[in-house]
């Protein structure tokens, strides 16, 4: 009679379930899910990317959660840590919507780097990010920065500066300064 109606699971809880994380204690930050799933030993990345694909198809808050997950995942694996999966290992696990979102995120961050290069914004070396041994600090910083193939890093502060200067926020997530 409706007394025990089951509430639909939130996008974050769906990601947590796919990642094999307990949900009884409530939601955890998406970045924490990413850092768990991205570990080479987790074995849960394919299941989690399947949920990301579903969430992207739902639009709205579900798509925003999925896109935030992908952005954090790209940032985390960009640093080339031995204990994390590589981008090359993740690419074949993506569905069509995930490919589109992945490519959109890559283009956005590439636009930030290109804008910085054109406007004399000095990007620091990413080497210091790999030297962080504290897991909590490492996770926080690795989700906020993206290591570039040329050894530099670009971070959320650069993204916010780009968005404020150009007026061009990331299409799916909106301005980073409001998150």
Coordinates of N, CA and C in Angstrom, one line a residue, residues 7-161:
X7 N 12.5 4.3 -2.5 CA 12.9 5.6 -3.2 C 13.9 5.2 -4.3
X8 N 13.8 5.9 -5.4 CA 14.8 5.7 -6.4 C 16.2 6.1 -5.9
X9 N 17.2 5.3 -6.3 CA 18.5 5.5 -5.8 C 19.1 6.8 -6.5
X10 N 19.8 7.6 -5.8 CA 20.4 8.8 -6.4 C 21.6 8.4 -7.3
X11 N 21.9 9.3 -8.2 CA 23.1 9.0 -9.1 C 24.3 8.6 -8.4
X12 N 24.6 9.3 -7.3 CA 25.9 9.1 -6.5 C 25.8 7.7 -5.9
X13 N 24.6 7.3 -5.3 CA 24.5 6.0 -4.7 C 24.6 4.9 -5.8
X14 N 24.1 5.2 -7.0 CA 24.2 4.2 -8.0 C 25.7 4.0 -8.4
X15 N 26.5 5.1 -8.4 CA 27.9 5.0 -8.7 C 28.6 4.2 -7.6
X16 N 28.2 4.5 -6.3 CA 28.8 3.8 -5.2 C 28.5 2.3 -5.3
X17 N 27.3 1.9 -5.6 CA 26.9 0.5 -5.7 C 27.7 -0.2 -6.8
X18 N 27.8 0.5 -7.9 CA 28.6 -0.1 -9.0 C 30.1 -0.2 -8.6
X19 N 30.6 0.7 -7.8 CA 32.0 0.6 -7.3 C 32.2 -0.4 -6.2
X20 N 31.1 -1.0 -5.7 CA 31.2 -1.9 -4.6 C 31.4 -1.3 -3.3
X21 N 30.9 0.0 -3.2 CA 31.1 0.7 -1.9 C 29.8 0.7 -1.1
X22 N 29.8 0.6 0.2 CA 28.6 0.6 1.0 C 27.8 1.9 0.9
X23 N 26.5 1.8 0.8 CA 25.7 3.0 0.7 C 24.8 3.3 1.9
X24 N 24.8 2.4 2.9 CA 24.0 2.6 4.1 C 24.3 3.8 4.8
X25 N 25.6 4.3 4.8 CA 26.0 5.5 5.6 C 25.7 6.7 4.8
X26 N 25.1 6.7 3.6 CA 24.8 7.9 2.8 C 25.9 8.1 1.8
X27 N 25.7 9.1 1.0 CA 26.5 9.4 -0.1 C 27.9 9.9 0.3
X28 N 28.9 9.6 -0.5 CA 30.3 10.1 -0.3 C 30.6 11.0 -1.5
X29 N 31.6 11.8 -1.4 CA 32.0 12.6 -2.6 C 32.3 11.8 -3.8
X30 N 31.9 12.3 -5.0 CA 32.2 11.5 -6.2 C 33.7 11.3 -6.4
X31 N 34.5 12.2 -6.0 CA 36.0 12.1 -6.1 C 36.5 10.9 -5.3
X32 N 35.8 10.6 -4.1 CA 36.2 9.4 -3.3 C 35.9 8.1 -4.1
X33 N 34.8 8.1 -4.8 CA 34.4 7.0 -5.6 C 35.4 6.8 -6.7
X34 N 35.8 7.9 -7.3 CA 36.8 7.8 -8.4 C 38.1 7.2 -7.9
X35 N 38.6 7.7 -6.8 CA 39.9 7.2 -6.3 C 39.8 5.8 -6.0
X36 N 38.7 5.3 -5.6 CA 38.6 3.8 -5.3 C 38.5 3.0 -6.6
X37 N 37.7 3.5 -7.5 CA 37.5 2.7 -8.7 C 38.8 2.8 -9.6
X38 N 39.5 3.9 -9.6 CA 40.6 4.0 -10.4 C 41.8 3.2 -10.0
X39 N 41.8 2.7 -8.8 CA 42.9 1.8 -8.3 C 42.9 0.5 -9.2
X40 N 44.1 0.2 -9.6 CA 44.3 -0.9 -10.5 C 43.7 -2.2 -9.9
X41 N 43.7 -2.3 -8.6 CA 43.2 -3.5 -7.9 C 41.7 -3.5 -7.7
X42 N 41.0 -2.5 -8.0 CA 39.5 -2.4 -7.6 C 38.7 -3.4 -8.4
X43 N 39.0 -3.6 -9.7 CA 38.2 -4.5 -10.5 C 36.7 -4.0 -10.8
X44 N 36.4 -2.7 -10.4 CA 35.1 -2.2 -10.5 C 34.9 -1.1 -11.6
X45 N 35.9 -0.8 -12.3 CA 35.8 0.3 -13.3 C 34.8 0.0 -14.4
X46 N 34.8 -1.2 -14.9 CA 33.8 -1.5 -16.0 C 32.4 -1.3 -15.5
X47 N 32.1 -1.9 -14.4 CA 30.7 -1.8 -13.8 C 30.3 -0.3 -13.6
X48 N 31.3 0.5 -13.1 CA 31.0 1.9 -12.8 C 30.8 2.7 -14.0
X49 N 31.6 2.4 -15.1 CA 31.4 3.1 -16.3 C 30.1 2.7 -17.0
X50 N 29.6 1.6 -16.8 CA 28.3 1.2 -17.3 C 27.2 2.1 -16.6
X51 N 27.3 2.3 -15.4 CA 26.4 3.2 -14.7 C 26.6 4.6 -15.2
X52 N 27.8 5.1 -15.4 CA 28.0 6.4 -16.0 C 27.3 6.5 -17.3
X53 N 27.4 5.5 -18.1 CA 26.7 5.5 -19.4 C 25.2 5.7 -19.2
X54 N 24.6 5.0 -18.3 CA 23.2 5.1 -18.0 C 22.8 6.5 -17.5
X55 N 23.6 7.0 -16.6 CA 23.4 8.3 -16.0 C 23.4 9.4 -17.1
X56 N 24.4 9.3 -18.0 CA 24.5 10.3 -19.0 C 23.2 10.3 -19.9
X57 N 22.6 9.1 -20.1 CA 21.4 9.1 -20.9 C 20.2 9.6 -20.2
X58 N 20.3 9.8 -18.9 CA 19.1 10.3 -18.1 C 19.1 11.8 -18.1
X59 N 20.2 12.5 -18.4 CA 20.2 13.9 -18.4 C 20.1 14.5 -17.0
X60 N 20.0 15.8 -16.9 CA 19.8 16.5 -15.6 C 20.9 16.2 -14.6
X61 N 20.5 16.1 -13.3 CA 21.4 15.8 -12.2 C 22.2 14.5 -12.4
X62 N 21.6 13.6 -13.0 CA 22.3 12.3 -13.3 C 23.4 12.5 -14.2
X63 N 23.2 13.2 -15.3 CA 24.3 13.5 -16.3 C 25.4 14.3 -15.7
X64 N 25.0 15.3 -14.8 CA 26.0 16.1 -14.2 C 26.9 15.3 -13.2
X65 N 26.3 14.4 -12.5 CA 27.1 13.5 -11.6 C 28.0 12.6 -12.4
X66 N 27.5 12.1 -13.5 CA 28.3 11.2 -14.4 C 29.5 12.0 -15.0
X67 N 29.2 13.2 -15.4 CA 30.3 14.0 -16.1 C 31.3 14.4 -15.0
X68 N 30.8 14.8 -13.8 CA 31.8 15.1 -12.7 C 32.7 13.9 -12.4
X69 N 32.1 12.7 -12.4 CA 32.8 11.5 -12.2 C 33.9 11.3 -13.3
X70 N 33.5 11.5 -14.5 CA 34.5 11.3 -15.6 C 35.6 12.4 -15.6
X71 N 35.2 13.6 -15.2 CA 36.3 14.6 -15.1 C 37.3 14.3 -14.0
X72 N 36.8 13.9 -12.9 CA 37.7 13.4 -11.8 C 38.5 12.2 -12.2
X73 N 37.9 11.3 -12.9 CA 38.6 10.1 -13.3 C 39.7 10.5 -14.3
X74 N 39.4 11.3 -15.3 CA 40.5 11.7 -16.2 C 41.6 12.4 -15.5
X75 N 41.3 13.3 -14.5 CA 42.3 14.0 -13.8 C 43.1 13.0 -13.0
X76 N 42.5 12.1 -12.3 CA 43.2 11.2 -11.4 C 44.2 10.3 -12.2
X77 N 43.7 9.8 -13.3 CA 44.6 8.9 -14.1 C 45.6 9.6 -14.9
X78 N 45.5 10.9 -15.1 CA 46.4 11.7 -15.9 C 47.8 11.7 -15.3
X79 N 47.9 11.5 -14.0 CA 49.1 11.6 -13.2 C 50.1 10.4 -13.4
X80 N 49.6 9.3 -14.0 CA 50.5 8.2 -14.3 C 51.0 7.4 -13.1
X81 N 50.2 7.3 -12.0 CA 50.6 6.6 -10.9 C 50.5 5.1 -11.2
X82 N 51.5 4.3 -10.7 CA 51.5 2.9 -10.9 C 50.3 2.2 -10.3
X83 N 49.8 2.7 -9.2 CA 48.6 1.9 -8.6 C 47.3 2.3 -9.2
X84 N 47.3 3.2 -10.2 CA 46.0 3.6 -10.8 C 46.0 3.1 -12.3
X85 N 44.8 2.9 -12.8 CA 44.6 2.5 -14.2 C 45.2 3.7 -15.1
X86 N 45.4 3.3 -16.3 CA 45.8 4.3 -17.3 C 44.6 4.7 -18.2
X87 N 44.8 5.8 -18.8 CA 43.8 6.2 -19.8 C 43.6 5.2 -20.9
X88 N 44.7 4.6 -21.3 CA 44.6 3.6 -22.4 C 43.8 2.3 -21.9
X89 N 43.8 2.0 -20.6 CA 43.1 0.9 -20.1 C 41.6 1.3 -19.9
X90 N 41.3 2.5 -19.8 CA 39.9 3.0 -19.6 C 39.2 3.1 -20.9
X91 N 39.9 3.5 -22.0 CA 39.2 3.9 -23.3 C 38.3 2.8 -23.8
X92 N 38.7 1.5 -23.8 CA 37.8 0.5 -24.4 C 36.6 0.2 -23.5
X93 N 36.5 0.7 -22.3 CA 35.4 0.4 -21.4 C 34.3 1.4 -21.5
X94 N 34.4 2.3 -22.4 CA 33.4 3.4 -22.5 C 32.3 3.1 -23.5
X95 N 31.1 3.5 -23.1 CA 30.0 3.4 -24.0 C 29.9 4.6 -24.9
X96 N 29.0 4.7 -25.9 CA 29.0 5.8 -26.8 C 28.7 7.2 -26.1
X97 N 27.8 7.3 -25.1 CA 27.6 8.5 -24.4 C 28.8 8.9 -23.6
X98 N 29.5 7.9 -23.0 CA 30.7 8.2 -22.2 C 31.8 8.7 -23.1
X99 N 31.9 8.1 -24.3 CA 32.9 8.6 -25.3 C 32.7 10.1 -25.6
X100 N 31.5 10.4 -25.8 CA 31.1 11.8 -26.1 C 31.5 12.7 -25.0
X101 N 31.1 12.4 -23.8 CA 31.4 13.2 -22.6 C 32.9 13.3 -22.3
X102 N 33.5 12.1 -22.5 CA 35.0 12.1 -22.3 C 35.7 13.0 -23.2
X103 N 35.3 13.0 -24.5 CA 35.9 13.8 -25.5 C 35.6 15.3 -25.2
X104 N 34.4 15.6 -24.8 CA 34.0 17.0 -24.5 C 34.9 17.5 -23.3
X105 N 35.1 16.7 -22.3 CA 35.9 17.1 -21.2 C 37.3 17.3 -21.6
X106 N 37.9 16.4 -22.4 CA 39.2 16.6 -22.9 C 39.4 17.9 -23.7
X107 N 38.4 18.2 -24.6 CA 38.4 19.4 -25.4 C 38.4 20.6 -24.5
X108 N 37.6 20.6 -23.5 CA 37.5 21.8 -22.6 C 38.8 22.0 -21.9
X109 N 39.4 21.0 -21.3 CA 40.7 21.2 -20.6 C 41.8 21.6 -21.6
X110 N 41.7 21.1 -22.8 CA 42.7 21.5 -23.8 C 42.5 22.9 -24.2
X111 N 41.3 23.4 -24.2 CA 41.0 24.8 -24.5 C 41.6 25.7 -23.4
X112 N 41.5 25.2 -22.1 CA 42.0 26.0 -21.0 C 43.6 26.1 -21.2
X113 N 44.2 25.0 -21.5 CA 45.7 25.0 -21.7 C 46.0 25.9 -22.9
X114 N 45.3 25.8 -24.0 CA 45.6 26.6 -25.2 C 45.4 28.1 -24.8
X115 N 44.4 28.4 -24.1 CA 44.1 29.8 -23.7 C 45.3 30.3 -22.8
X116 N 45.7 29.5 -21.9 CA 46.8 29.8 -21.0 C 48.1 30.0 -21.8
X117 N 48.4 29.2 -22.7 CA 49.6 29.3 -23.5 C 49.6 30.6 -24.3
X118 N 48.4 30.9 -24.9 CA 48.2 32.1 -25.7 C 48.3 33.4 -24.9
X119 N 48.0 33.3 -23.6 CA 47.9 34.5 -22.8 C 49.1 34.5 -21.7
X120 N 50.1 33.7 -21.9 CA 51.3 33.8 -21.0 C 51.0 33.3 -19.6
X121 N 50.1 32.4 -19.5 CA 49.8 31.8 -18.1 C 50.8 30.7 -18.0
X122 N 51.7 30.8 -17.0 CA 52.7 29.8 -16.7 C 52.0 28.6 -16.0
X123 N 52.1 27.4 -16.5 CA 51.7 26.2 -15.9 C 52.9 25.6 -15.2
X124 N 52.7 25.1 -14.0 CA 53.8 24.5 -13.2 C 54.0 23.1 -13.7
X125 N 55.1 22.5 -13.2 CA 55.4 21.1 -13.5 C 54.5 20.2 -12.7
X126 N 54.2 19.1 -13.2 CA 53.3 18.1 -12.5 C 54.1 17.2 -11.6
X127 N 55.4 17.3 -11.7 CA 56.3 16.4 -10.9 C 56.0 16.4 -9.4
X128 N 55.7 17.5 -8.9 CA 55.5 17.6 -7.4 C 54.2 16.9 -7.0
X129 N 53.2 16.7 -7.9 CA 52.0 16.0 -7.6 C 52.3 14.5 -7.4
X130 N 53.2 14.0 -8.1 CA 53.5 12.6 -8.0 C 54.3 12.3 -6.7
X131 N 54.9 13.3 -6.1 CA 55.6 13.1 -4.8 C 54.8 13.1 -3.6
X132 N 53.5 13.4 -3.7 CA 52.6 13.4 -2.5 C 52.4 12.0 -2.0
X133 N 52.7 11.7 -0.8 CA 52.5 10.3 -0.3 C 51.3 10.2 0.6
X134 N 50.8 11.2 1.2 CA 49.6 11.1 2.0 C 48.4 10.8 1.1
X135 N 47.7 9.7 1.3 CA 46.6 9.4 0.4 C 45.4 10.4 0.3
X136 N 45.1 11.0 1.4 CA 44.0 11.9 1.4 C 44.3 13.2 0.6
X137 N 45.5 13.7 0.9 CA 46.0 14.9 0.2 C 46.2 14.6 -1.3
X138 N 46.8 13.5 -1.5 CA 47.0 13.1 -2.9 C 45.7 13.0 -3.7
X139 N 44.7 12.4 -3.1 CA 43.4 12.3 -3.8 C 42.8 13.7 -4.1
X140 N 42.9 14.6 -3.1 CA 42.3 15.9 -3.2 C 43.0 16.7 -4.4
X141 N 44.3 16.6 -4.3 CA 45.1 17.4 -5.3 C 45.0 16.7 -6.7
X142 N 45.0 15.4 -6.8 CA 45.0 14.7 -8.1 C 43.7 14.9 -8.8
X143 N 42.6 15.1 -8.0 CA 41.3 15.4 -8.6 C 41.2 16.8 -9.1
X144 N 42.0 17.7 -8.6 CA 41.9 19.1 -8.9 C 42.9 19.6 -10.0
X145 N 43.8 18.7 -10.3 CA 44.8 18.9 -11.4 C 44.8 17.9 -12.4
X146 N 45.2 18.2 -13.6 CA 45.4 17.3 -14.7 C 46.9 17.4 -15.2
X147 N 47.6 16.3 -15.2 CA 48.9 16.3 -15.7 C 48.9 16.2 -17.2
X148 N 49.7 17.0 -17.8 CA 49.8 17.1 -19.3 C 50.9 16.2 -19.8
X149 N 50.8 15.8 -21.0 CA 51.9 14.9 -21.6 C 53.3 15.6 -21.6
X150 N 53.3 17.0 -21.6 CA 54.6 17.7 -21.7 C 55.2 17.9 -20.3
X151 N 54.6 17.4 -19.3 CA 55.1 17.5 -17.9 C 54.6 18.6 -17.1
X152 N 53.7 19.4 -17.7 CA 53.1 20.5 -16.9 C 51.8 20.0 -16.3
X153 N 51.2 20.9 -15.5 CA 49.9 20.5 -14.9 C 49.0 21.8 -15.1
X154 N 47.7 21.5 -15.2 CA 46.7 22.5 -15.3 C 45.7 22.2 -14.2
X155 N 45.2 23.2 -13.5 CA 44.3 22.9 -12.3 C 43.0 23.7 -12.4
X156 N 42.2 23.5 -11.3 CA 40.9 24.1 -11.3 C 41.1 25.6 -11.2
X157 N 42.1 26.2 -10.6 CA 42.3 27.6 -10.6 C 42.5 28.1 -12.0
X158 N 43.2 27.4 -12.8 CA 43.4 27.8 -14.2 C 42.0 27.7 -15.0
X159 N 41.3 26.7 -14.6 CA 39.9 26.6 -15.3 C 39.0 27.7 -14.9
X160 N 39.0 28.1 -13.6 CA 38.2 29.2 -13.2 C 38.6 30.5 -13.8
X161 N 39.9 30.7 -13.9 CA 40.4 31.9 -14.5 C 40.0 32.0 -16.0

